[in-house]
Coordinates of C-alpha atoms in Angstrom, one line a residue:
Chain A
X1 CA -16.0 -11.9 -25.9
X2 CA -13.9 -13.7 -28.5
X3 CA -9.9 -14.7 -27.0
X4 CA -8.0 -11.1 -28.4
X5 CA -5.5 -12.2 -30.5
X6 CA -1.9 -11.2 -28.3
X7 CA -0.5 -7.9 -28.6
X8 CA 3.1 -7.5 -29.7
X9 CA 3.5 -4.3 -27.9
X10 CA 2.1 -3.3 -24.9
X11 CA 2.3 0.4 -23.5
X12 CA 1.6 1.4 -20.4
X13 CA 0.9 5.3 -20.1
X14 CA 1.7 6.4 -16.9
X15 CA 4.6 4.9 -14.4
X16 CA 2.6 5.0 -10.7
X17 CA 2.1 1.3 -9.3
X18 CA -1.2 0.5 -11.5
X19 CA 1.4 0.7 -14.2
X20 CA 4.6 -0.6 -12.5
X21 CA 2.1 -3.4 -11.3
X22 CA 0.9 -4.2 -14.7
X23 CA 4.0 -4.3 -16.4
X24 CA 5.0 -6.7 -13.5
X25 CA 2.1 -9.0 -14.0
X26 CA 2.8 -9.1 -17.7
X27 CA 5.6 -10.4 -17.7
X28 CA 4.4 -13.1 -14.5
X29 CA 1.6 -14.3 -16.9
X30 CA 4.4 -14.8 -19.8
X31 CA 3.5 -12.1 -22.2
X32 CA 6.8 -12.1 -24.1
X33 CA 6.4 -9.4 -26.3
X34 CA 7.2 -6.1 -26.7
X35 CA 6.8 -3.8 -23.2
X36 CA 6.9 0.1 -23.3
X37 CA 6.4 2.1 -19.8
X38 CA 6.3 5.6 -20.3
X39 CA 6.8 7.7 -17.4
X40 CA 5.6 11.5 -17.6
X41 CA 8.4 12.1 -14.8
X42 CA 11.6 12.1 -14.7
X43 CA 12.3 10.0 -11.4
X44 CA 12.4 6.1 -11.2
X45 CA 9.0 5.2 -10.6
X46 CA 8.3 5.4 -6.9
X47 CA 5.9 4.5 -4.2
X48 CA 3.8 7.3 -3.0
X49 CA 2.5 6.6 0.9
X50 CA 5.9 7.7 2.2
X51 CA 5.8 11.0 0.2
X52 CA 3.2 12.5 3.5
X53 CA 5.4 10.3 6.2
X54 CA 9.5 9.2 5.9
X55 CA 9.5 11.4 3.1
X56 CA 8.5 14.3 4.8
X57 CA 10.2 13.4 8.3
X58 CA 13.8 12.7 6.2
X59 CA 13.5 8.9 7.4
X60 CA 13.4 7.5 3.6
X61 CA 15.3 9.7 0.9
X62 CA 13.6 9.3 -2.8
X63 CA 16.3 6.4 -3.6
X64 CA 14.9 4.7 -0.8
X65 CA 11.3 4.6 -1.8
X66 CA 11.0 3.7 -5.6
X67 CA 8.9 0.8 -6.3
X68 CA 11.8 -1.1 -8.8
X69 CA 15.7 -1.1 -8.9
X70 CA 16.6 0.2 -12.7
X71 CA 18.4 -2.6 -13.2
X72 CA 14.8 -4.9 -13.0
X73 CA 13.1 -3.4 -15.4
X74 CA 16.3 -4.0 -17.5
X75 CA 15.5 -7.6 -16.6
X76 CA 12.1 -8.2 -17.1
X77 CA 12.9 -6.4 -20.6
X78 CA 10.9 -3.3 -20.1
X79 CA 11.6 -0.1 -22.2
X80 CA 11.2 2.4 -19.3
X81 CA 10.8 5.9 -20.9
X82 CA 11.3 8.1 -18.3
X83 CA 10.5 12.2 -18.8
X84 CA 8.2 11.0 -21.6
X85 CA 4.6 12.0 -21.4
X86 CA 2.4 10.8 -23.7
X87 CA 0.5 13.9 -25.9
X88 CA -1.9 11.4 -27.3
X89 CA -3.6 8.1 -28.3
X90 CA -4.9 7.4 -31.5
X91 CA -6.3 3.6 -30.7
X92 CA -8.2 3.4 -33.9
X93 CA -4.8 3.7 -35.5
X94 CA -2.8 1.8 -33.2
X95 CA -0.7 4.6 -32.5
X96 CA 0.2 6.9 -29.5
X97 CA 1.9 10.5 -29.7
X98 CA 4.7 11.8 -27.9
X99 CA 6.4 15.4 -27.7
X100 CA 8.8 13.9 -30.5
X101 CA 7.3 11.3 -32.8
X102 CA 4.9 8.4 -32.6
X103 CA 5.3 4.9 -31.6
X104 CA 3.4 1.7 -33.0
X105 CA 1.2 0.0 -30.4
X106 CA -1.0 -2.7 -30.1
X107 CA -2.7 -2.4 -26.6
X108 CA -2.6 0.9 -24.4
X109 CA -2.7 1.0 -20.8
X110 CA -3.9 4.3 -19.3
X111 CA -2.6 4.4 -15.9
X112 CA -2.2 8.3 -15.7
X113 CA -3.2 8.5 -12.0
X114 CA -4.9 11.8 -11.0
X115 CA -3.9 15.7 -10.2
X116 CA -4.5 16.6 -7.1
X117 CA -7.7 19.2 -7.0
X118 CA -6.7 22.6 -6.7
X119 CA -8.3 25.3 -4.2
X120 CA -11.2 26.6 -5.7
X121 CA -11.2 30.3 -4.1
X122 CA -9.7 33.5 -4.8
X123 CA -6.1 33.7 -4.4
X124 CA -6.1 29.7 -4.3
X125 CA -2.9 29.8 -6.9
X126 CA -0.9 31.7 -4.2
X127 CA 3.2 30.2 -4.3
X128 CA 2.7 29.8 -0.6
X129 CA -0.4 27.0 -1.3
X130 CA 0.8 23.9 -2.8
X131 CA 0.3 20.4 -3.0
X132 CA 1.2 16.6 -2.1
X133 CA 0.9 14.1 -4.9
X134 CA 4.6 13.6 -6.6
X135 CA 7.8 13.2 -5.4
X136 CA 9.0 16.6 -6.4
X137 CA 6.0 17.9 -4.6
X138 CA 7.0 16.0 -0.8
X139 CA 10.7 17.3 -1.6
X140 CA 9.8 20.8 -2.3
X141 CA 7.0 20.7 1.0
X142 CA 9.8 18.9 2.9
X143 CA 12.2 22.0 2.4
X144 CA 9.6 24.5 3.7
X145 CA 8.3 22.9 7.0
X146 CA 11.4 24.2 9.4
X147 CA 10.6 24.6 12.9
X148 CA 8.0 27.0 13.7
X149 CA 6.7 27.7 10.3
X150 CA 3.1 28.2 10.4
X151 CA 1.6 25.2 8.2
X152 CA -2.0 25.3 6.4
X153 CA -3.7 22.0 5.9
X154 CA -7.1 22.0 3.9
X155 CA -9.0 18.4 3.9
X156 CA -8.5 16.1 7.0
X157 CA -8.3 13.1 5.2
X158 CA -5.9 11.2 4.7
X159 CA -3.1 13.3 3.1
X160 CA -3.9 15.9 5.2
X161 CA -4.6 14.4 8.1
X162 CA -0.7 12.6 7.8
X163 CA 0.9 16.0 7.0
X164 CA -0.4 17.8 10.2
X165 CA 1.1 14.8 12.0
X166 CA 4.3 14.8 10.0
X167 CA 4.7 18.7 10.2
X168 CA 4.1 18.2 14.1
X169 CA 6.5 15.9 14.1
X170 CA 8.9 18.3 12.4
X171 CA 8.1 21.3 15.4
X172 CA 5.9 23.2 12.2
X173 CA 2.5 24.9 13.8
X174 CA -0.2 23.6 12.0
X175 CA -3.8 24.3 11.2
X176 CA -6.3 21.8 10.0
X177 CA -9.0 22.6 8.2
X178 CA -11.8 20.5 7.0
X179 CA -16.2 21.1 6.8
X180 CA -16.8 17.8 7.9
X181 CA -16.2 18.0 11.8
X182 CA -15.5 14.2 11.9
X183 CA -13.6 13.5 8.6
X184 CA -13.8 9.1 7.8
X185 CA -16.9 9.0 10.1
X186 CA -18.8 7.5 6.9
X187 CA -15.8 4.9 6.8
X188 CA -14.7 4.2 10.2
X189 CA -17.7 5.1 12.2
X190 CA -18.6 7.7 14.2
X191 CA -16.2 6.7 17.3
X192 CA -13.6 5.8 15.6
X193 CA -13.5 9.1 13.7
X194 CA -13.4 10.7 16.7
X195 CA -10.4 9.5 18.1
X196 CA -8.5 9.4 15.2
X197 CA -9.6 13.3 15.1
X198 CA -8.9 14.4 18.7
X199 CA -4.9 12.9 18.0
X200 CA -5.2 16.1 16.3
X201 CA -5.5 18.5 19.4
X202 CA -3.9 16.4 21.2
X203 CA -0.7 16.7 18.8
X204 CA -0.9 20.5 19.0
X205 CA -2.6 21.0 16.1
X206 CA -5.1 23.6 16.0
X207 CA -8.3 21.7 14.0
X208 CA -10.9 24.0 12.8
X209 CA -14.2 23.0 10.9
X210 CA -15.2 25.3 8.0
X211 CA -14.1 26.0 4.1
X212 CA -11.4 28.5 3.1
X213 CA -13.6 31.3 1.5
X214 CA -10.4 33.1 0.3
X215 CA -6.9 33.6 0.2
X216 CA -5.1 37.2 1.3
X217 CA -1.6 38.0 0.1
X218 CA 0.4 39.1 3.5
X219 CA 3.5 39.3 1.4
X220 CA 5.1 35.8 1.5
X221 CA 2.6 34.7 4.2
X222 CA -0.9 34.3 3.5
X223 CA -3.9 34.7 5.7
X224 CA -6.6 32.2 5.0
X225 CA -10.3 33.7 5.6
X226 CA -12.7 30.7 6.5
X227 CA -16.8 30.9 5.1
X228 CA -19.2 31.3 7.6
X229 CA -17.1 33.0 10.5
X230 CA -14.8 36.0 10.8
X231 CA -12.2 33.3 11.5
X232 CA -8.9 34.3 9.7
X233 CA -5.6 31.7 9.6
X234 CA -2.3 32.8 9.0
X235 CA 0.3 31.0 7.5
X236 CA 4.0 30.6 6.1
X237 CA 2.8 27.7 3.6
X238 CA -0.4 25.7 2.8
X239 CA -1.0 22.0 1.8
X240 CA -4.0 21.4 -0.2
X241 CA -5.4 18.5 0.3
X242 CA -9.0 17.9 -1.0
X243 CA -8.6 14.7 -3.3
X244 CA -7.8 14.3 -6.7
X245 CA -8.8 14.5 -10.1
X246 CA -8.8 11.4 -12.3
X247 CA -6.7 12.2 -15.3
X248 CA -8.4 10.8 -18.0
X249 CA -7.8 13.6 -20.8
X250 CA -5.9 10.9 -23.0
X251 CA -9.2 8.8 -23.3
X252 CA -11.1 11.9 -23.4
X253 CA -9.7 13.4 -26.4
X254 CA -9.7 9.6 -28.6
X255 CA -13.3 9.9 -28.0
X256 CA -13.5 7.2 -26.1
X257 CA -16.0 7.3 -22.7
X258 CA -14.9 9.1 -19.6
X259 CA -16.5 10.6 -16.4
X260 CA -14.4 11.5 -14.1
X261 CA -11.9 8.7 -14.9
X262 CA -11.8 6.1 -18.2
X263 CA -15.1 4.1 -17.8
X264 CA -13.6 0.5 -17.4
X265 CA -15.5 -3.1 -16.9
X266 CA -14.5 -5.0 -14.0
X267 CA -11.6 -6.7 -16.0
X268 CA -9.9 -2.7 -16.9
X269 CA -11.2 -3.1 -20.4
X270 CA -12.6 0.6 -21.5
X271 CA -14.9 0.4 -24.3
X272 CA -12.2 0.1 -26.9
X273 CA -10.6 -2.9 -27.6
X274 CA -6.9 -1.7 -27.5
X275 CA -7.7 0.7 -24.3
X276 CA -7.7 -0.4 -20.8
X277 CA -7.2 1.6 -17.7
X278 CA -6.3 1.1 -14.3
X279 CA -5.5 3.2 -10.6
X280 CA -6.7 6.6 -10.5
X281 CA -7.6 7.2 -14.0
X282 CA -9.6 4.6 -14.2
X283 CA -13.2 4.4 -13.3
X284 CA -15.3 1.4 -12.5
X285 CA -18.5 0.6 -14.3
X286 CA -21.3 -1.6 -13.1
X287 CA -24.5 -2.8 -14.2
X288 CA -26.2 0.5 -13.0
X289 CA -23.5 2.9 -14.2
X290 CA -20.5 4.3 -13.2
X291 CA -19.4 3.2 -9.5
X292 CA -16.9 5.3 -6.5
X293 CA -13.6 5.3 -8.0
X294 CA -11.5 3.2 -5.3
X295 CA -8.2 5.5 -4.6
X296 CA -6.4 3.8 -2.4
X297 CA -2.8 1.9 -3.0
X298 CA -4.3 -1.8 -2.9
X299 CA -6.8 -0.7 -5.9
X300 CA -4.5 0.7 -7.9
X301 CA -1.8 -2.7 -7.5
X302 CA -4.9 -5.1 -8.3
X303 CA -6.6 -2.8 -10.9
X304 CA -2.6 -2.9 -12.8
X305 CA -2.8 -6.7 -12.6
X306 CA -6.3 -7.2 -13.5
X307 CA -5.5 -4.9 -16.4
X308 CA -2.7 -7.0 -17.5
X309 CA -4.7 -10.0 -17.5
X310 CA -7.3 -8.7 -19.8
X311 CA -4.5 -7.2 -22.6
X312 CA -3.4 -10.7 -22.8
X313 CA -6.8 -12.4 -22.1
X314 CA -5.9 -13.9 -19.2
X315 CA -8.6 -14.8 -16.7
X316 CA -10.0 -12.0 -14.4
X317 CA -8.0 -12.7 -11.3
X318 CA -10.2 -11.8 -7.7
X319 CA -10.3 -8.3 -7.2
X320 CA -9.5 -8.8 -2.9
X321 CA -11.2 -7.1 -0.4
X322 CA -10.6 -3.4 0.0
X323 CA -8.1 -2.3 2.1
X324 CA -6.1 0.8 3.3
X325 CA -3.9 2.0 5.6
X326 CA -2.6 5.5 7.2
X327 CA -0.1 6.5 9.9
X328 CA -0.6 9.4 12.6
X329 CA 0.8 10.2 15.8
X330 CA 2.1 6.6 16.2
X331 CA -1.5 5.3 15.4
X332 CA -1.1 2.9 12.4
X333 CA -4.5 2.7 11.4
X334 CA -5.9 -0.2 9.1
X335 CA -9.8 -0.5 7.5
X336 CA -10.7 -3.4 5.4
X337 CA -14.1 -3.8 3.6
X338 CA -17.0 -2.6 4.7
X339 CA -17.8 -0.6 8.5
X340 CA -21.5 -1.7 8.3
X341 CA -24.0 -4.0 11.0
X342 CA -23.2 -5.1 14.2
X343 CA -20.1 -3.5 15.8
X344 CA -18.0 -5.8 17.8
X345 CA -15.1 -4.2 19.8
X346 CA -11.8 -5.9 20.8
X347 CA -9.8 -4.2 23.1
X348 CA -10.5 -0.7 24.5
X349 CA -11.3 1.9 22.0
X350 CA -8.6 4.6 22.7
X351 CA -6.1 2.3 24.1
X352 CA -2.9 1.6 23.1
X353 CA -4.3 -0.6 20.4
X354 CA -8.1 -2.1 19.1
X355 CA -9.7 -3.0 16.3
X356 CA -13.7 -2.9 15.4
X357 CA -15.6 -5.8 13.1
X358 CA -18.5 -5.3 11.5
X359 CA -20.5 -8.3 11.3
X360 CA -23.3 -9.5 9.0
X361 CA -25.4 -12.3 9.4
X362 CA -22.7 -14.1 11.3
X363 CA -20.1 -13.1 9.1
X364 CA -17.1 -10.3 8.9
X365 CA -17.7 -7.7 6.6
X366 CA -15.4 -5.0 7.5
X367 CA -12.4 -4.3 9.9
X368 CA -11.2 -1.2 11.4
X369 CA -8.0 -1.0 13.8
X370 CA -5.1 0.8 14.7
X371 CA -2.0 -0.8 16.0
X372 CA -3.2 -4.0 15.4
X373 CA -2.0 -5.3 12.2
X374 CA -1.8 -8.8 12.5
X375 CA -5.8 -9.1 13.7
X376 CA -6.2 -7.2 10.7
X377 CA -4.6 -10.1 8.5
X378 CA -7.0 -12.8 10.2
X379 CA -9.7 -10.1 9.4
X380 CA -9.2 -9.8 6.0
X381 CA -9.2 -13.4 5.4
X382 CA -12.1 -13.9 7.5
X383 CA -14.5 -11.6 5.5
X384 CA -12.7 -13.0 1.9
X385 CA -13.4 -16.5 2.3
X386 CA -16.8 -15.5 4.2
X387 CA -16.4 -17.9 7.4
X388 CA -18.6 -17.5 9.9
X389 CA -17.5 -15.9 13.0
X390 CA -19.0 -15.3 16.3
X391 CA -18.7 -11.7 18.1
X392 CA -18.2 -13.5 21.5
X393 CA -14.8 -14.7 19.6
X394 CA -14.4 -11.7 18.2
X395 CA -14.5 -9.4 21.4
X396 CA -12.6 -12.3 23.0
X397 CA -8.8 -11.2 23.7
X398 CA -7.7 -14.3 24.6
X399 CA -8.7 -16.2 21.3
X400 CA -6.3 -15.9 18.5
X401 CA -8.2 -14.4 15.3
X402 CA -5.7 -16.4 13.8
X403 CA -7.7 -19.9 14.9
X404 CA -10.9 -18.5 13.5
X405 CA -9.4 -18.6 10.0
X406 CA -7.3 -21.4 10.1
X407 CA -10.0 -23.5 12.3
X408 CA -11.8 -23.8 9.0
X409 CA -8.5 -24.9 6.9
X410 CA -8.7 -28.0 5.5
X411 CA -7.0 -30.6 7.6
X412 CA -2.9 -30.6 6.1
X413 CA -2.9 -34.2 4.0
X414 CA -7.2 -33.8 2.9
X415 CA -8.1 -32.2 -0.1
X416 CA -7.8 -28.7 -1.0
Chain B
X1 CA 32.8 -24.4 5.5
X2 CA 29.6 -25.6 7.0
X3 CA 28.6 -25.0 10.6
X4 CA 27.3 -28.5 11.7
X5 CA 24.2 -28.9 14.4
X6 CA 26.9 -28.3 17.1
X7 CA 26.4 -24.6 16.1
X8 CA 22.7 -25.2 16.0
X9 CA 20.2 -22.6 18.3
X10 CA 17.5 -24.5 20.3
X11 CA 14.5 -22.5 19.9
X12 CA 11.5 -24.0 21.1
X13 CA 9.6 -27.5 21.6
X14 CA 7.6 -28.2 18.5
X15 CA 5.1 -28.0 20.7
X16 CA 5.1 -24.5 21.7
X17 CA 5.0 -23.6 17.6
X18 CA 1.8 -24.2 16.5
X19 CA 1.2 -24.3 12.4
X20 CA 0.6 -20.8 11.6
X21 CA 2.5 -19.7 14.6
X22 CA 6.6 -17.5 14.2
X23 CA 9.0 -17.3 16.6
X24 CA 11.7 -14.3 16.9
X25 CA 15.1 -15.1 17.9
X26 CA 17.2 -11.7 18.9
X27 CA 20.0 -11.4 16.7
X28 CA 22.1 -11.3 19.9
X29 CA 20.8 -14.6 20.6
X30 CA 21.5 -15.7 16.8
X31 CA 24.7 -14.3 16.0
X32 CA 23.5 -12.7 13.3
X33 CA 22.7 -8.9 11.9
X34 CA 19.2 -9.5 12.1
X35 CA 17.1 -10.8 14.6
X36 CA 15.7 -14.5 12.5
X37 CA 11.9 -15.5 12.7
X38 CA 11.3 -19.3 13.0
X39 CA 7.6 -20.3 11.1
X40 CA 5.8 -23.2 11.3
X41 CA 3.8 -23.3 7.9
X42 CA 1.4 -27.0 8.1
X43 CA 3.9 -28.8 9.5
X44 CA 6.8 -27.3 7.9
X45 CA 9.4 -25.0 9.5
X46 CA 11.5 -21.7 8.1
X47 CA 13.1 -18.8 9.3
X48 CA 13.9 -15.7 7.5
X49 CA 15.5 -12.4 8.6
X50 CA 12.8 -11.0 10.8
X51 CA 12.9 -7.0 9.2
X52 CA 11.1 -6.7 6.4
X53 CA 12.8 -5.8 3.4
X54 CA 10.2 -3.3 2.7
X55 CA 9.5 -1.0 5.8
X56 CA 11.8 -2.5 8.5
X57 CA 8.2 -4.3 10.0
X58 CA 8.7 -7.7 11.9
X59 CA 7.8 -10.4 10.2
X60 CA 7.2 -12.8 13.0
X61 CA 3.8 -10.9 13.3
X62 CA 3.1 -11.5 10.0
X63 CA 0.7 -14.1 8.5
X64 CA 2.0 -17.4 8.0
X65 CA 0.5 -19.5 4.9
X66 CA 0.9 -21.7 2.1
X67 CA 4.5 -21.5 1.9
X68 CA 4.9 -17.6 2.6
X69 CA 4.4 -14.9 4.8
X70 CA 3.0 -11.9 4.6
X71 CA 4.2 -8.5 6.5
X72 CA 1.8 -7.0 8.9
X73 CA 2.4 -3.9 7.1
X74 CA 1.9 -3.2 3.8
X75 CA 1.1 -7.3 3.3
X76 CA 4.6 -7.4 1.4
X77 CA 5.1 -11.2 0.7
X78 CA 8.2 -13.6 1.0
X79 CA 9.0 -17.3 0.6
X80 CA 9.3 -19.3 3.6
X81 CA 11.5 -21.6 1.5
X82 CA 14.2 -19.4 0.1
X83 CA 13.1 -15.8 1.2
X84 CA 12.3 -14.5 -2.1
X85 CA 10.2 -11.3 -2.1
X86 CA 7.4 -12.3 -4.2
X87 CA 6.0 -8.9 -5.7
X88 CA 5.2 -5.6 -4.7
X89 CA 5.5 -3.6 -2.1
X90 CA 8.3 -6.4 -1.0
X91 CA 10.8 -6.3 -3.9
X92 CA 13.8 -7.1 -2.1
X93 CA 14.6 -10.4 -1.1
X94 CA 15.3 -11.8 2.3
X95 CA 17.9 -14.5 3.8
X96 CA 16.4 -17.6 4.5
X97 CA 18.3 -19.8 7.3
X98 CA 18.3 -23.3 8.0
X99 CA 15.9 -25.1 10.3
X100 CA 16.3 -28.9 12.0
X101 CA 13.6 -30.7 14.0
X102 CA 15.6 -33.2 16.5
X103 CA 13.5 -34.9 18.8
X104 CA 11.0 -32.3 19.6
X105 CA 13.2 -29.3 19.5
X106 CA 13.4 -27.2 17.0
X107 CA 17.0 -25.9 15.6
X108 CA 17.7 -22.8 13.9
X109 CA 21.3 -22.8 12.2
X110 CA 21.8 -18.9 11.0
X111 CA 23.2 -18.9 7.1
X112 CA 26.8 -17.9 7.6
X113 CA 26.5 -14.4 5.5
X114 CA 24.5 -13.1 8.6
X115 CA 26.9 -14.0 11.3
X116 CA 28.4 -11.0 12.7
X117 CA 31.5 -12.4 14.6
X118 CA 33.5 -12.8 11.5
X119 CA 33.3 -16.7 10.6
X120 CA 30.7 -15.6 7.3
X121 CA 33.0 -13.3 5.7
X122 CA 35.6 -15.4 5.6
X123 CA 37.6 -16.3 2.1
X124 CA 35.8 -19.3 0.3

């Protein structure tokens, strides 16, 4: 593909951190020109992981947790456009649509993030089921879990599985819900899963494995009835937590190619020229079609600078290796790359703290621990420069992970 | 005015800091509002405020490298040099302090904005 000829106005459709991110990295790689953020909410934009922890627990207050100060944006010379969503593109012409008017562009971001998916059963639209994706969503669940209320939580992952511990936290009785009787076993391994899981019961929290079949109107409560057994859940509110849904309906409707999220190349590019997409809306493509859509925070921060590379053609920077991170019952819990081939423990699974390795021919391809963040920065560095590494040092507590990675620096003064 | 090496904090033999390596001095200990982390980065040494700016994680167990380090946490980055945060999530930056190597011991010398028995907020 031929150098694109630089835009003079960039807009970025959607004001998460893929597009905070990318309007950061534009103006890091020197694009000078004009820079519009449009923001479908009204609120500064903000950083969502606390939303299901110090949101919830009153330890961070929205102010505390937006992403950028107003006053930077002002510096870097962004047009923030808060309350603004964007109605519609029209690349061909260069143009996007708001509610009032339309606005000149030359390269569109899409950055729209995802809407949480909504209970699929009857009664599923009750008031007393609701959601955790936005701010004003955390503030309005924040105001209903009082001591003793009886909280819902359908899907054990990881929003769900941080809002029972959050609501336990909070003295709230809750319920977890979930098919899959080890939820992140296909991530973290079967016995890893497990003890993340069983903080559940330990917590207090009452975990049952099934599907909510429907939803009964108690008048203001709500009694969940769960598929495949006469077992019946009542409660004072329910969180909904069963992923998201890519919000691509901007793309969709400019004819360009979706499913389930903007198809994008490695570098963000969609298959037009002035679109690229990034974060939850965004799909990855590869050679043998569409690939998992990466949801985590760390995706969506590379995917916005790897989109703001390619609106200026900037080189592809090095997508790192994936990484995320939840918090539970004091358990900070960390997985990078992949859990796959040999295990090799350190420390005692259960203990205070441990992490797992995953090793392939002689080399770390995946990290899982909780409580143990700094191994988890030698990990990551380990499996993205692709040292070798031996499970004896590994499992070894008394060698510093640290001295596995920097062992194989160059010496200070030689060439790097 | 400048506090001279008189003022200065022995924290360690160069020895017991190993490239890579941070050590945390208690703000008691310090003087100052924050406990300060002392890194040794190739042969170079820092210190910063040890709380990250981000979510209130230590940064002395964070990963010390090419000129920054990186919060255990949410892998927030800062300047070892001048304690800028260098993108998201850290956004806010830090307080670098001054660090001297004499003989083998290294000094820390707390920036007077962080003392907390009055002598940084006096008038300039």
């Amino acid at each position: 593909m031929n150098r694109p000829e630089l835009p003079r106005h960039v807009a970025v459709v959607g004001a998460g951190l893929a597009g905070v991110s990318a309007c950061e990295q534009l103006r890091e790689l020197g694009y000078d020109g004009r820079l519009t953020l449009f923001g479908a909410e009204p609120h500064l934009p903000y950083d969502r992981p606390p939303l299901s922890k110090d949101l919830l627990l009153g330890k961070q207050t929205a102010d505390e947790i937006v992403l950028r100060k107003a006053e930077w944006y002002a510096a870097k010379d962004i047009d923030l456009r808060l309350g603004t969503p964007v109605t519609a593109i029209r690349p061909d012409e260069g143009r996007i649509e708001l509610v009032h008017g339309t606005v000149a562009v030359d390269a569109i971001l899409l950055a729209t993030g995802g809407r949480p998916r909504p209970l699929p059963v009857p009664g599923g639209d009750h008031p007393a089921i609701t959601v955790l994706r936005s701010l004003d969503d955390a503030v309005a669940l924040k105001d209903r879990l009082a001591p003793g209320v009886r909280l819902g939580v359908i899907g054990a992952g990881l929003i769900g599985a941080e809002v029972a511990a959050s609501a336990t936290v909070l003295g709230c009785q809750a319920t977890l819900i979930d098919p899959a009787p080890l939820p992140l076993e296909h991530v973290v391994g079967a016995e890893i899963a497990d003890l993340l899981h069983s903080q559940h019961r330990a917590n207090g929290v009452r975990v049952l494995v099934g599907a909510v079949a429907s939803v009964e109107d108690l008048g203001g409560a709500i009694r969940l009835h769960l598929s495949d057994s006469n077992e019946t859940v009542d409660c004072d509110v329910v969180v909904v937590g069963v992923g998201i849904v890519s919000d691509d309906s901007l793309a969709a409707s400019a004819g360009v190619a979706v499913n389930r999220g903007v198809l994008v190349d490695s570098a963000q590019r969609s298959e037009h020229p002035r679109i690229f997409a990034a974060g939850d809306a965004a799909r990855p493509t590869g050679p043998d079609g569409p690939l998992p859509n990466v949801e985590h925070w760390e995706s969506a921060l590379h995917e916005g600078k790897a989109a703001a590379a390619a609106i200026i053609g900037a080189p592809e920077p090095v997508r790192p290796v994936s990484r995320f991170w939840s918090d539970r019952y004091g358990w900070h819990l960390e997985v990078v790359g992949e859990f796959r081939g040999e295990v090799v423990l350190r420390g005692e699974l259960g203990g205070e703290s441990f992490a797992a390795f995953a090793l392939v021919d002689g080399k770390c391809v995946g990290a899982v621990a909780v409580n143990r963040p700094s191994e988890m920065k030698a990990a990551r560095r380990l499996i993205e420069r692709g040292l070798p590494v031996r499970a004896g040092h590994l499992a070894d507590e008394s060698v510093d992970l640290r001295s596995l990675v920097t062992g194989n620096r160059t010496p200070a003064g030689g060439p790097r | 005015m400048t506090r001279g090496i008189d003022h200065a904090i022995p924290v360690c033999s160069v020895d017991e800091l190993q490239d890579g390596e941070a050590v945390r001095v208690p703000r008691e200990q310090a003087g100052t509002a924050d406990d300060i982390t002392v890194f040794n980065d190739n042969g170079e040494y820092f210190a910063l405020n040890d709380t990250c700016t981000h979510a209130s994680a230590s940064l002395a167990e964070g990963w010390v490298e090419d000129g920054q380090v990186e919060c255990p946490l949410h892998s927030g980055a800062f300047c070892l040099r001048t304690g800028e945060a260098l993108g998201l999530p850290a956004v806010t930056d830090t307080v670098a302090h001054r660090v001297d190597v004499l003989g083998r011991i290294v000094f820390l010398l707390p920036d007077e904005s962080q003392l907390t028995d009055g002598s940084g907020h006096e008038p300039a």
